[in-house]
CSV table of C-alpha atoms in Angstrom, one decimal:
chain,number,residue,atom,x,y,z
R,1,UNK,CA,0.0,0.0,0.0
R,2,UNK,CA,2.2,3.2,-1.3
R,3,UNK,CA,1.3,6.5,0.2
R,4,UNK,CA,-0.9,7.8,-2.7
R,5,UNK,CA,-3.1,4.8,-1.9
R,6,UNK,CA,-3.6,5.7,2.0
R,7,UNK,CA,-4.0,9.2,1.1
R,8,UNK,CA,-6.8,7.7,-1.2
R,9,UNK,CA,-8.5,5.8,1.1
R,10,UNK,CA,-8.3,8.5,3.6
R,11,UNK,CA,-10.1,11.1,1.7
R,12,UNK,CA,-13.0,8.4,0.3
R,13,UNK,CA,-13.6,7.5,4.2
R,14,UNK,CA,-13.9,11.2,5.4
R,15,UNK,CA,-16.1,12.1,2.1
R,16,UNK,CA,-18.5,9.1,3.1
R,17,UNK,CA,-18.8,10.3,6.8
R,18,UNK,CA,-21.4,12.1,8.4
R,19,UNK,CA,-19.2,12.8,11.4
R,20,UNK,CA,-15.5,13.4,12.5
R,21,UNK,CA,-13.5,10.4,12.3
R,22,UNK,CA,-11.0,9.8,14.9
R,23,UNK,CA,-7.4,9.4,14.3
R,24,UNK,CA,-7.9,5.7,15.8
R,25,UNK,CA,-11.1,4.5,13.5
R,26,UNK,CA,-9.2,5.8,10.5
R,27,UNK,CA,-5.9,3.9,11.2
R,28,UNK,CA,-8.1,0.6,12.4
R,29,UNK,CA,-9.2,0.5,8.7
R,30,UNK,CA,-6.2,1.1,7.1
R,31,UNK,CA,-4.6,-1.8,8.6
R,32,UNK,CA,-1.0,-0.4,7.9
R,33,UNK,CA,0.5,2.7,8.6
R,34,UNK,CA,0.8,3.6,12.4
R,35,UNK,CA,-0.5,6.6,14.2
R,36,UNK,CA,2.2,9.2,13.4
R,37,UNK,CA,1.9,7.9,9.8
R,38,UNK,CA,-1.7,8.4,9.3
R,39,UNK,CA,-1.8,11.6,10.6
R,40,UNK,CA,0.7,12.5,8.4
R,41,UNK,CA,-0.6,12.0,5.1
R,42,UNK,CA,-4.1,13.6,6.6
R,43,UNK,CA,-2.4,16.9,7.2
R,44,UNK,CA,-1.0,16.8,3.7
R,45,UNK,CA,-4.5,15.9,2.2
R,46,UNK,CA,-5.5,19.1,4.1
R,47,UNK,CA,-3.1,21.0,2.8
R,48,UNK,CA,-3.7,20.1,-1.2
R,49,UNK,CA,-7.3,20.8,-0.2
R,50,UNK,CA,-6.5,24.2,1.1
R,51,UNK,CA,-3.5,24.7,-2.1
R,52,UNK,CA,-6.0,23.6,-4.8
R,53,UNK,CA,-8.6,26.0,-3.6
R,54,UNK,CA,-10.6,23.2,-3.1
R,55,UNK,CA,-14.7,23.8,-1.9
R,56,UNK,CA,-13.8,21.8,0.4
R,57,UNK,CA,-11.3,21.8,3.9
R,58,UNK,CA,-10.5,18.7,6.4
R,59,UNK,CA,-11.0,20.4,9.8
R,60,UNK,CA,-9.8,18.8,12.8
R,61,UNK,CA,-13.4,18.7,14.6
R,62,UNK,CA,-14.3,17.0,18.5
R,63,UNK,CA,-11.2,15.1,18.1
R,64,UNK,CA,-11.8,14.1,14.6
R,65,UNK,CA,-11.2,15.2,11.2
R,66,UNK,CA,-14.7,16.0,9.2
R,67,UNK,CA,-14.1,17.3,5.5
R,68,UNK,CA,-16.7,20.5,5.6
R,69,UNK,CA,-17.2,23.2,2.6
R,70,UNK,CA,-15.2,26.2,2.9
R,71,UNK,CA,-16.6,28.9,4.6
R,72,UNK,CA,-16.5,31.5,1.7
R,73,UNK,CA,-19.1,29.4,0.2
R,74,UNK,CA,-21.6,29.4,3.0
R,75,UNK,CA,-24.0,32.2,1.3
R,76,UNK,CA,-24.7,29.7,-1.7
R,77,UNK,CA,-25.4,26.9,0.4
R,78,UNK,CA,-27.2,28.9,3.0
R,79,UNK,CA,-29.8,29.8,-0.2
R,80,UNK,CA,-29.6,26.1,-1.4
R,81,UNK,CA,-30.9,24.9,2.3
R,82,UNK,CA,-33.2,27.8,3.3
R,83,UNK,CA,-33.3,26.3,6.7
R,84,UNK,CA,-29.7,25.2,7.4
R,85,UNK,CA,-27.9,27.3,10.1
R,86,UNK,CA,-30.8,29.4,10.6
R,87,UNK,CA,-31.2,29.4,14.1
R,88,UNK,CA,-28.9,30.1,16.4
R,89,UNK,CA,-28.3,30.2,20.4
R,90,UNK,CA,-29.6,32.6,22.2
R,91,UNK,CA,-27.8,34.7,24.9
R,92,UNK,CA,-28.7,32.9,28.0
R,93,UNK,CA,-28.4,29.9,26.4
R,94,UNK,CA,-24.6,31.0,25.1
R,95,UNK,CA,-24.0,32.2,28.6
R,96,UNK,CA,-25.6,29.1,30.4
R,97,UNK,CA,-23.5,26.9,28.3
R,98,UNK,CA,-19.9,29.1,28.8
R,99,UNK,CA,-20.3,28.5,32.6
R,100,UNK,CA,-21.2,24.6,32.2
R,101,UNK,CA,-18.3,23.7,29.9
R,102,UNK,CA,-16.0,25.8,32.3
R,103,UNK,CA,-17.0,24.7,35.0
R,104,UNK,CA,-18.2,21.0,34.1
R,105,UNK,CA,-19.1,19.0,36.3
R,106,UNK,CA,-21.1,21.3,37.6
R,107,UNK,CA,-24.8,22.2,39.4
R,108,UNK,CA,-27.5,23.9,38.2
R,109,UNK,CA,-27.5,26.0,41.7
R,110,UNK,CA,-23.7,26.9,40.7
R,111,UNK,CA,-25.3,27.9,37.2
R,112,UNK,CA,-27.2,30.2,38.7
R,113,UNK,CA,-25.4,31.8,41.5
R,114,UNK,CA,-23.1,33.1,38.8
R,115,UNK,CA,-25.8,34.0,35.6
R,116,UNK,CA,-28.2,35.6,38.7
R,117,UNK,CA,-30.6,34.2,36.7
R,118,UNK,CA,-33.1,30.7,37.4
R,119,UNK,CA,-31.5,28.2,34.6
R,120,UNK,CA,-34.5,25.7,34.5
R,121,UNK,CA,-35.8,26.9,30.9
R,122,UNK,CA,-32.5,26.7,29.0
R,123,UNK,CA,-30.7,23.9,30.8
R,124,UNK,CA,-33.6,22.2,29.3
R,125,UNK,CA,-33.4,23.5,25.9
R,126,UNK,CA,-30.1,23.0,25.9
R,127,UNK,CA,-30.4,19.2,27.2
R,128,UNK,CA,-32.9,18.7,24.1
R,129,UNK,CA,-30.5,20.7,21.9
R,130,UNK,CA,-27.9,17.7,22.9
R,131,UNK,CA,-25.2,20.3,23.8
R,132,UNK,CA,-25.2,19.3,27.7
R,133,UNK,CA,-26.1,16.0,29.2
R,134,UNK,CA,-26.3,14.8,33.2
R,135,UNK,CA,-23.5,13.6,33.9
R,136,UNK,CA,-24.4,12.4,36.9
R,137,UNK,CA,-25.2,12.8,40.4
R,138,UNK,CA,-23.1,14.6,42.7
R,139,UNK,CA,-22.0,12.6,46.2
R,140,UNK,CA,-22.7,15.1,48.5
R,141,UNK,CA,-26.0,16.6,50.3
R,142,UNK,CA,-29.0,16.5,48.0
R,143,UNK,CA,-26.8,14.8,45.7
R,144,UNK,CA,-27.3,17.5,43.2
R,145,UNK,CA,-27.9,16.9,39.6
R,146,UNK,CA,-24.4,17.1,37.4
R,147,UNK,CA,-23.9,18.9,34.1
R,148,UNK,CA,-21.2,18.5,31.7
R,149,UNK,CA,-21.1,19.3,27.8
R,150,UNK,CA,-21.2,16.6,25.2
R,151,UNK,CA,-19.4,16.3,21.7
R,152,UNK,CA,-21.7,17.6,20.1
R,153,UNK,CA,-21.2,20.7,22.0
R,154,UNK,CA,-18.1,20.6,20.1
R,155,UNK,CA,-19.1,20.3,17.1
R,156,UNK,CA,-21.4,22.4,17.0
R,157,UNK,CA,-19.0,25.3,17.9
R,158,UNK,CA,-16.0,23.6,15.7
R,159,UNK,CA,-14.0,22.9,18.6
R,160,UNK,CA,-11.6,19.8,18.6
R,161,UNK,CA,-11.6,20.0,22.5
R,162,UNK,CA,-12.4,21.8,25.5
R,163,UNK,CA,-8.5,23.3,25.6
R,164,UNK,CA,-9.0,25.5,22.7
R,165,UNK,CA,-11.9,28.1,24.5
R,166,UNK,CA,-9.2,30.6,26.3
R,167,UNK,CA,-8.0,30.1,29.7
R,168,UNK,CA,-10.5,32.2,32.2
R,169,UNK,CA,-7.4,33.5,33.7
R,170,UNK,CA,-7.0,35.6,30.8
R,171,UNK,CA,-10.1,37.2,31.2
R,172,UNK,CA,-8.4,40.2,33.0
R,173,UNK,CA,-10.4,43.6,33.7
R,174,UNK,CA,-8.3,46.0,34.9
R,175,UNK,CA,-9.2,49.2,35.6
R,176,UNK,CA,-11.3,51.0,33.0
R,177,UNK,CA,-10.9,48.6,30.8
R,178,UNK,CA,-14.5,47.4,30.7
R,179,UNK,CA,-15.2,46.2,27.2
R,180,UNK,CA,-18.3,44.4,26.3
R,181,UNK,CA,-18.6,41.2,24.5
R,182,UNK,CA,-19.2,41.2,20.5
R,183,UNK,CA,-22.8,41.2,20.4
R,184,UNK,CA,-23.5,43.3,23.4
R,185,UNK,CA,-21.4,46.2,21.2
R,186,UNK,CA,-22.8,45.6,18.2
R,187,UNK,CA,-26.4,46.2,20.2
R,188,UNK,CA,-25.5,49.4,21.4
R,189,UNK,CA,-24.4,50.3,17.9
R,190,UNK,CA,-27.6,49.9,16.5
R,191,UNK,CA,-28.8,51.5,18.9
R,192,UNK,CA,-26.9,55.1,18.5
R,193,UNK,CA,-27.9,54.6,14.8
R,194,UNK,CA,-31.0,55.0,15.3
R,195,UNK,CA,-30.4,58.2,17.1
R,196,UNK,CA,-30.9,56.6,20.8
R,197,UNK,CA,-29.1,57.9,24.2
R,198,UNK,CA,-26.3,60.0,23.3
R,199,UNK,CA,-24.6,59.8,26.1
R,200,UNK,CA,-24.1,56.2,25.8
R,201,UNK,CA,-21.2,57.1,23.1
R,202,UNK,CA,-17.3,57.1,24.1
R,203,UNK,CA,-15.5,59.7,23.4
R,204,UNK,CA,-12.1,58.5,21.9
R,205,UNK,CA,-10.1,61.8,23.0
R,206,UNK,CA,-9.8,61.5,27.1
N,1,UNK,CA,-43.4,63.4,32.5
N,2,UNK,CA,-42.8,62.0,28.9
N,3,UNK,CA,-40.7,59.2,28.7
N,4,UNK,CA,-38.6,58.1,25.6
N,5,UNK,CA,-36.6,55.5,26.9
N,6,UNK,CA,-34.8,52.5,24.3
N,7,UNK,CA,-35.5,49.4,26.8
N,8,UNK,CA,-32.4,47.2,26.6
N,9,UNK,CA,-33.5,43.5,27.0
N,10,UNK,CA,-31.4,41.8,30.1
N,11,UNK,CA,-31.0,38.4,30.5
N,12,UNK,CA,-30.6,39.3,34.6
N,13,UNK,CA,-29.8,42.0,37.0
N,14,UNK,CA,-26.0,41.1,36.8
N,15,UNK,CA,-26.3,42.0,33.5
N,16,UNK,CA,-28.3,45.2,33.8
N,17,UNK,CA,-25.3,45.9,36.3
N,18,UNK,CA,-22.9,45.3,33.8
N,19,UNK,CA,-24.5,47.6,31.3
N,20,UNK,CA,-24.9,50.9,33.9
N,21,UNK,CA,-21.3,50.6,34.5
N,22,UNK,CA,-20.3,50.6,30.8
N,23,UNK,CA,-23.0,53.1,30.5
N,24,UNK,CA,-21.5,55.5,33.0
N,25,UNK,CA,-18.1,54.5,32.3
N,26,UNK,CA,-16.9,53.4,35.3
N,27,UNK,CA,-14.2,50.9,36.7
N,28,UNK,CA,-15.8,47.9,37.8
N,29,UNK,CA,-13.7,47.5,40.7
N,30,UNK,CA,-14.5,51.4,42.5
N,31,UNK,CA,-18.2,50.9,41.4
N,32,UNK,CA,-20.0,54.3,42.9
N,33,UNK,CA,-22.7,52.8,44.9
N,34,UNK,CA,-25.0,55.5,45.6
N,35,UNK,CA,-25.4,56.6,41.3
N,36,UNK,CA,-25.7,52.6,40.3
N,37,UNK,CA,-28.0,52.1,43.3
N,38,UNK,CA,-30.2,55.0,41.9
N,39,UNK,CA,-29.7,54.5,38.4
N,40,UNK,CA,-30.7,50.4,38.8
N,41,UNK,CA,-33.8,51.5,40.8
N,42,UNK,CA,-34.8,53.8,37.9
N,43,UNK,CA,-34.7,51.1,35.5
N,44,UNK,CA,-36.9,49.0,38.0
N,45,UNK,CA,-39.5,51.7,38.0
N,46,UNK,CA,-39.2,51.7,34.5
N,47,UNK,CA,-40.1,48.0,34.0
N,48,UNK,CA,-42.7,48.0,36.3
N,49,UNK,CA,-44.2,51.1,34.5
N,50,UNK,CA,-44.3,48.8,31.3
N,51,UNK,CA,-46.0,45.9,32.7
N,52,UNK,CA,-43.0,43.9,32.6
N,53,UNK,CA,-42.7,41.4,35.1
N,54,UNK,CA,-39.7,42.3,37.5
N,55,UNK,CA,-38.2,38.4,38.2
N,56,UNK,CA,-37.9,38.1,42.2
N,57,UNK,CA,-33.5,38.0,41.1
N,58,UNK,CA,-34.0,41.8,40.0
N,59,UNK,CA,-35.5,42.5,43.3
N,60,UNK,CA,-32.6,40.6,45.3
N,61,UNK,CA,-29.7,42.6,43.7
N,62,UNK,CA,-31.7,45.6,44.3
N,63,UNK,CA,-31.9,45.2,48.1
N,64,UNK,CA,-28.1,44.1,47.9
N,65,UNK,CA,-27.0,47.6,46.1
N,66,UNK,CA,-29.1,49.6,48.9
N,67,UNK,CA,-27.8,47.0,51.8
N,68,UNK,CA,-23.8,47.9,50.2
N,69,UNK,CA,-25.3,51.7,49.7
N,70,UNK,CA,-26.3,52.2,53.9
N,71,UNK,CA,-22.8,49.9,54.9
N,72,UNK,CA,-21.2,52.7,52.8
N,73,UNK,CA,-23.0,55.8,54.7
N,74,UNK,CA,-22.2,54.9,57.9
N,75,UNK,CA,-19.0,55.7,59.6
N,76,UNK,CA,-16.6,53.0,60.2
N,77,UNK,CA,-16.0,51.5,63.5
N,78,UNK,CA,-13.7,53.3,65.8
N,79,UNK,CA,-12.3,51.0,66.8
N,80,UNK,CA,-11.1,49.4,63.4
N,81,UNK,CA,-8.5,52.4,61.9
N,82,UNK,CA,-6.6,49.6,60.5
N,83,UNK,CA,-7.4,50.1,56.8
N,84,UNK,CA,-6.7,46.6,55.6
N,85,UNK,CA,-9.1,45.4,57.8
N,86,UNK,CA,-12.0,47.1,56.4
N,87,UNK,CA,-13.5,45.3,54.2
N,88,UNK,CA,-14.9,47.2,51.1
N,89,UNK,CA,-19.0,46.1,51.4
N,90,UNK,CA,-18.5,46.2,47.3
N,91,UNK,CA,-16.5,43.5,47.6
N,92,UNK,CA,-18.5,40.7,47.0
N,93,UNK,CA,-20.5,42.2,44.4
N,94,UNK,CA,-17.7,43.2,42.7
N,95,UNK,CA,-16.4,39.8,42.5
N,96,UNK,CA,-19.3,38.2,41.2
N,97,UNK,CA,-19.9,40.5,38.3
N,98,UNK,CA,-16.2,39.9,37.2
N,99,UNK,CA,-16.8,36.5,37.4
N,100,UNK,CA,-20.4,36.8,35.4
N,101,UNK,CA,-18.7,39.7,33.1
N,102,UNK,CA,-16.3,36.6,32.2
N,103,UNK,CA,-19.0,34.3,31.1
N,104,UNK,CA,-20.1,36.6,29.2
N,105,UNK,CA,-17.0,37.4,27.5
N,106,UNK,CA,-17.1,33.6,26.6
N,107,UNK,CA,-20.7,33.5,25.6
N,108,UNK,CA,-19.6,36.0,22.9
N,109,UNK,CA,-16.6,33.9,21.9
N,110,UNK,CA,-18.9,31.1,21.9
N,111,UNK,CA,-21.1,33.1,19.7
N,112,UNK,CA,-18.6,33.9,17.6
N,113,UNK,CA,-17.7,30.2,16.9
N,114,UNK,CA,-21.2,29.1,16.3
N,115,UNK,CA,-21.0,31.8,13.2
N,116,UNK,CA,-18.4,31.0,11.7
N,117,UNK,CA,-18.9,26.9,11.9
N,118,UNK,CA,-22.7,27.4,10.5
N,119,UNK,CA,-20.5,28.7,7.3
N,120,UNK,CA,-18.7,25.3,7.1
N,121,UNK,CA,-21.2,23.1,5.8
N,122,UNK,CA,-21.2,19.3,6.2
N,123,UNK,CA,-23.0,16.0,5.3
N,124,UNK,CA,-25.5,15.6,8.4
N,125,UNK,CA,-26.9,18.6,6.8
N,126,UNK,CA,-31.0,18.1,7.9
N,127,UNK,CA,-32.3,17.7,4.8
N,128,UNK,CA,-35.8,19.1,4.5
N,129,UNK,CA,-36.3,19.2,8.0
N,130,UNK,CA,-37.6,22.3,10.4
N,131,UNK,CA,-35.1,24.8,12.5
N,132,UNK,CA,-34.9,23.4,15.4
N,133,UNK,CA,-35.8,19.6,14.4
N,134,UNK,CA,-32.4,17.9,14.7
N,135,UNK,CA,-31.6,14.1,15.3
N,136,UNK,CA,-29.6,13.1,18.3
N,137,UNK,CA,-28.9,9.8,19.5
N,138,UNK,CA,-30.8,8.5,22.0
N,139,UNK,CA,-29.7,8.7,25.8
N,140,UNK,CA,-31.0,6.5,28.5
N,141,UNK,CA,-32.9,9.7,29.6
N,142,UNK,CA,-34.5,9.7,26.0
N,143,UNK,CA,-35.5,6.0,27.0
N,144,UNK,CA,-36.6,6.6,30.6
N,145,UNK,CA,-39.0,9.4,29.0
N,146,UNK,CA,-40.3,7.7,26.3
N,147,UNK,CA,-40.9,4.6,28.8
N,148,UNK,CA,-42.7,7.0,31.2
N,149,UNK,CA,-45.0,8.2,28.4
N,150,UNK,CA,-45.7,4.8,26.8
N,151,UNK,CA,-46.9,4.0,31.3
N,152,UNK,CA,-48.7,7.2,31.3
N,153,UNK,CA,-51.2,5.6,28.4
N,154,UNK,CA,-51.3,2.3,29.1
N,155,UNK,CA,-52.7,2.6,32.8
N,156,UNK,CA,-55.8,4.5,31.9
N,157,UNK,CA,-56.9,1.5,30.1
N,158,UNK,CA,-55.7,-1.2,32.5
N,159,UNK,CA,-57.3,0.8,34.8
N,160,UNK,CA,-60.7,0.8,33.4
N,161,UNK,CA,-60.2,-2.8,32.3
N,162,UNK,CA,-59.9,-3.3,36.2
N,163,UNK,CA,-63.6,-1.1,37.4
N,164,UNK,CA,-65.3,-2.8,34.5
N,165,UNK,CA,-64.5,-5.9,35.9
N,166,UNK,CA,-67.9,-8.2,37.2
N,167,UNK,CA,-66.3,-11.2,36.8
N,168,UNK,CA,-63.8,-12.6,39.6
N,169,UNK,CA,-62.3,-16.2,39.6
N,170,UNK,CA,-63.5,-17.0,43.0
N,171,UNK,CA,-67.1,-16.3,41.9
N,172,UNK,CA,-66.1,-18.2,38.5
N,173,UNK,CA,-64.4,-21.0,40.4
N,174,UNK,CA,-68.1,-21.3,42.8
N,175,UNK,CA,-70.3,-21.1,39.4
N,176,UNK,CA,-68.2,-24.1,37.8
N,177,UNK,CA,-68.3,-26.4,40.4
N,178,UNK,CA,-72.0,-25.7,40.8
N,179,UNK,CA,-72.3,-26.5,36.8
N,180,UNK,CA,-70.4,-29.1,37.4
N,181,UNK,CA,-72.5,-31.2,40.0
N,182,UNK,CA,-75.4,-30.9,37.5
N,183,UNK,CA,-73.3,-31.7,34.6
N,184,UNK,CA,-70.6,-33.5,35.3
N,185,UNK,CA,-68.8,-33.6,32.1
N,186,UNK,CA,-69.0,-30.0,30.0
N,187,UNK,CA,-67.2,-28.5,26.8
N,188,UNK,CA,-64.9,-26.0,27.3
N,189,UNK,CA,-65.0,-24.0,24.6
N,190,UNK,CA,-69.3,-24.2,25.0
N,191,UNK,CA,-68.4,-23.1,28.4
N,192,UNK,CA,-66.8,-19.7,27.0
N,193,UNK,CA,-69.5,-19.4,24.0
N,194,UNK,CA,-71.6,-17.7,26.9
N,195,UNK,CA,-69.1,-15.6,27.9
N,196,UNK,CA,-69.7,-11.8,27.6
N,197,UNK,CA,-66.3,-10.4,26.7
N,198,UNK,CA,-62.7,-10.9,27.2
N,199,UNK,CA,-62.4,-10.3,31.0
N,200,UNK,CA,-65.0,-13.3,31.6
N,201,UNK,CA,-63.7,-15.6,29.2
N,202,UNK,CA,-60.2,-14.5,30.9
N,203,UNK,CA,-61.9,-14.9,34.7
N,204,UNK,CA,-63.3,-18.4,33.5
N,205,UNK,CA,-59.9,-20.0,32.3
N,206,UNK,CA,-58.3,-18.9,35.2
N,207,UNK,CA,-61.4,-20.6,37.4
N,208,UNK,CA,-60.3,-23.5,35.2
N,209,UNK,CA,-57.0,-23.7,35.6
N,210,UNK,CA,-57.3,-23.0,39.8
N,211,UNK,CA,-59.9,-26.1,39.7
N,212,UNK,CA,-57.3,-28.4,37.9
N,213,UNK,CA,-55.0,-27.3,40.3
N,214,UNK,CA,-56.7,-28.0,43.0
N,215,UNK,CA,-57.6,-31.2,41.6
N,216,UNK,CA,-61.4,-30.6,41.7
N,217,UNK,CA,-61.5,-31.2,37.8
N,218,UNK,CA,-59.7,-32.9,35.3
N,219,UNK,CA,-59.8,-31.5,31.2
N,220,UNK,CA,-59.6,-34.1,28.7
N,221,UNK,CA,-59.5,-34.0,25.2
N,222,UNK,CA,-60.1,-36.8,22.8
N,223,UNK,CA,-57.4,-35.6,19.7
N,224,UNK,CA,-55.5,-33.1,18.8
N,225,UNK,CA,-56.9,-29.3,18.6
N,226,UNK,CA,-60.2,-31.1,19.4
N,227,UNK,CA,-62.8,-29.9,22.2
N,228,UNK,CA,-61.3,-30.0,25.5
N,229,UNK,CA,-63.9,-31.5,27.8
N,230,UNK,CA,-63.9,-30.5,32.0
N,231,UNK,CA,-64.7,-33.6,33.8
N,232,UNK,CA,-65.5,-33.4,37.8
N,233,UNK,CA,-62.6,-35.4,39.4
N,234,UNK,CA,-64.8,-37.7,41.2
N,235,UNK,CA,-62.0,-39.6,42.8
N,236,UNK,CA,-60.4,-36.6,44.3
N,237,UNK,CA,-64.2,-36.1,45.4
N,238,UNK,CA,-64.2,-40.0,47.2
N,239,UNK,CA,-61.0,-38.7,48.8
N,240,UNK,CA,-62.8,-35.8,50.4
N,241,UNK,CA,-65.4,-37.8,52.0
């Protein structure tokens, strides 16, 4: 089996899948090349996808690799499946599900002591949505209900693990510095467009 | 009073917090009680004026700000002049909206994620099917749910199976060995042919089958799949008496 054949085989198995492969189901197939060697030629196959300006990329997704369409192509697709990626999260449920997968396994009081906020309604919708499951039961008093993400979560964000969201740490506000998230800004742009509070605006020249 | 006023949707009062401070441009960690205090009551008001209901949290942060506002106005122990041993009351508020502002500076990251992977298509596109209608695999809690709603129907009917029933086997049981002194030898399947419905034919076999085990009867049948006949166990009978 030359190289040219593995790479081959490779790109047939991750065009037929509906879901990442891992590393481990892709060299149980091959029967030949060894850990190291299969991830090698996957890397190259990503890279001739991303040289040939292919439609298509291999991303490295929840541990697997998953060949998905390059993102520059997303607005004819989007019109080809009216209702793909139409819906998205909504803020509690974004904010819900930053606290559980940093702080997995966790409570839903724990949840809420830091949102300030009852969690019932979206840990639920998230629970349906697949993103978080119970993980379990907590040994202590009450033996509280624990919550944990899932691969899916994952995927659905593109992550290949858990250790590529930042490091809370980093989170640092110090003094003055008290920037808002993306869509927070973007809310009070909209807003001074349409000629809202005017003394919401920074002034750049302090 | 008129009253032209943008209402910002927050998810909580942390958040509403979070958005006076930005508002008023202030550093999170020298918050000024008394104009927060004032300005979150305002926005309280405001949401009661619109009919919108005010969730019990709203009202918990609120007596927190006024609780941090009267620690604030009242001058500090004499006895304590040692500054690092006052405690700022701020304090613990102040460290849970870091921790919250935080969350929410991952919720956006999160957010932005979630863009830019719904522009990388794959296969387990769902064809055809609804926002919101996606396929998971089943989980035990999937099973444990459906289980519980397959019990929720089923009783209903058991249950009604169980008022409608006139029939017992200890009253069938007293009826057959009645018929059977008359008749000593009967058909069995004449013996359901006057049965009402299922739960009597069901009462009656069971009346059979406690008989035979009691040895009271004895069913015989001539050939294969042919009429089983019931037969009064006279010998057990001789026993008896």
């Amino acid at each position: 089996m030359d190289r040219a054949q593995i790479k081959n085989i490779i790109e047939a198995m991750l065009f037929v899948s509906d879901k990442p492969l891992y590393l481990s189901e892709i060299k149980n197939v091959l029967e030949g090349p060894d850990a190291n060697e299969t991830k090698e030629v996957i890397t190259e196959l990503a890279g001739e996808y991303e040289k040939q300006t292919s439609a298509l990329r291999i991303k490295e997704i929840a541990g697997g690799y998953q060949i998905v369409t390059d993102p520059v192509l997303a607005p004819w697709l989007k019109k080809l499946y009216k209702t793909a990626g139409a819906d998205r999260l909504s803020g509690p449920s974004l904010e819900t599900l930053a606290i559980i997968a940093y702080k997995q396994p966790t409570t839903k009081p724990e949840i809420e002591a830091i949102r300030g906020v009852n969690v019932d309604g979206v840990l639920k919708t998230l629970i349906e949505k697949n993103l978080v499951k119970i993980l379990g039961r907590r040994e202590t008093v009450g033996c509280p209900i624990i919550y944990g993400t899932t691969q899916e979560f994952l995927q659905y964000f593109g992550l290949n693990s858990l250790q590529e969201l930042p490091k809370l740490e980093e989170f640092n506000f110090t003094e003055k510095d008290i920037e808002l998230p993306e869509h927070f800004k973007k809310e009070e742009e909209a807003g001074q467009q349409e000629g809202g509070n005017t003394d919401v605006q920074t002034s750049g020249t302090s | 009073m008129s009253y032209k006023v943008k209402l910002e949707v927050f998810e909580g009062p942390l958040d509403l917090l979070l958005y006076l401070i930005k508002k008023n441009e202030i550093d999170i960690y020298d918050i000024p009680i008394a104009t927060i205090t004032e300005q979150y009551l305002e926005y309280l008001e405001l949401m009661r004026m619109l009919d919108l209901n005010i969730a019990g949290e709203f009202l918990v942060i609120a007596a927190t700000l006024i609780h941090i506002k009267s620690k604030t106005l009242l001058p500090p122990d004499e006895k304590e002049l040692l500054p690092e041993e006052e405690e700022d009351p701020r304090e613990e508020l102040v460290r849970r909206l870091v921790e919250y502002k935080k969350f929410k500076e991952v919720a956006g990251i999160l957010q932005d994620l979630e863009s830019q992977r719904k522009k990388m298509f794959t296969r387990d596109i769902p064809f055809e099917v609804a926002p919101g209608e996606v396929f998971f695999e089943a989980s035990l809690f999937d099973l444990i749910t459906a289980f519980t709603r397959v019990l929720k129907d089923v009783p209903k009917e058991m249950f009604q199976e169980i008022i409608k029933d006139e029939f017992t086997v200890e009253q069938k049981v007293h009826d057959l060995l009645h018929m059977l002194v008359k008749t000593p030898a009967m058909s069995l399947f004449d013996l359901f042919k006057n049965a009402k419905n299922k739960p009597e034919i069901i009462a009656m076999f069971l009346a059979v089958l406690e008989l035979i085990r009691l040895k009271e009867i004895i069913v015989v049948q001539k050939q294969n799949f042919s009429d089983i006949e019931i037969i009064r166990n006279e010998k057990h009978r001789l026993n008896i008496e």
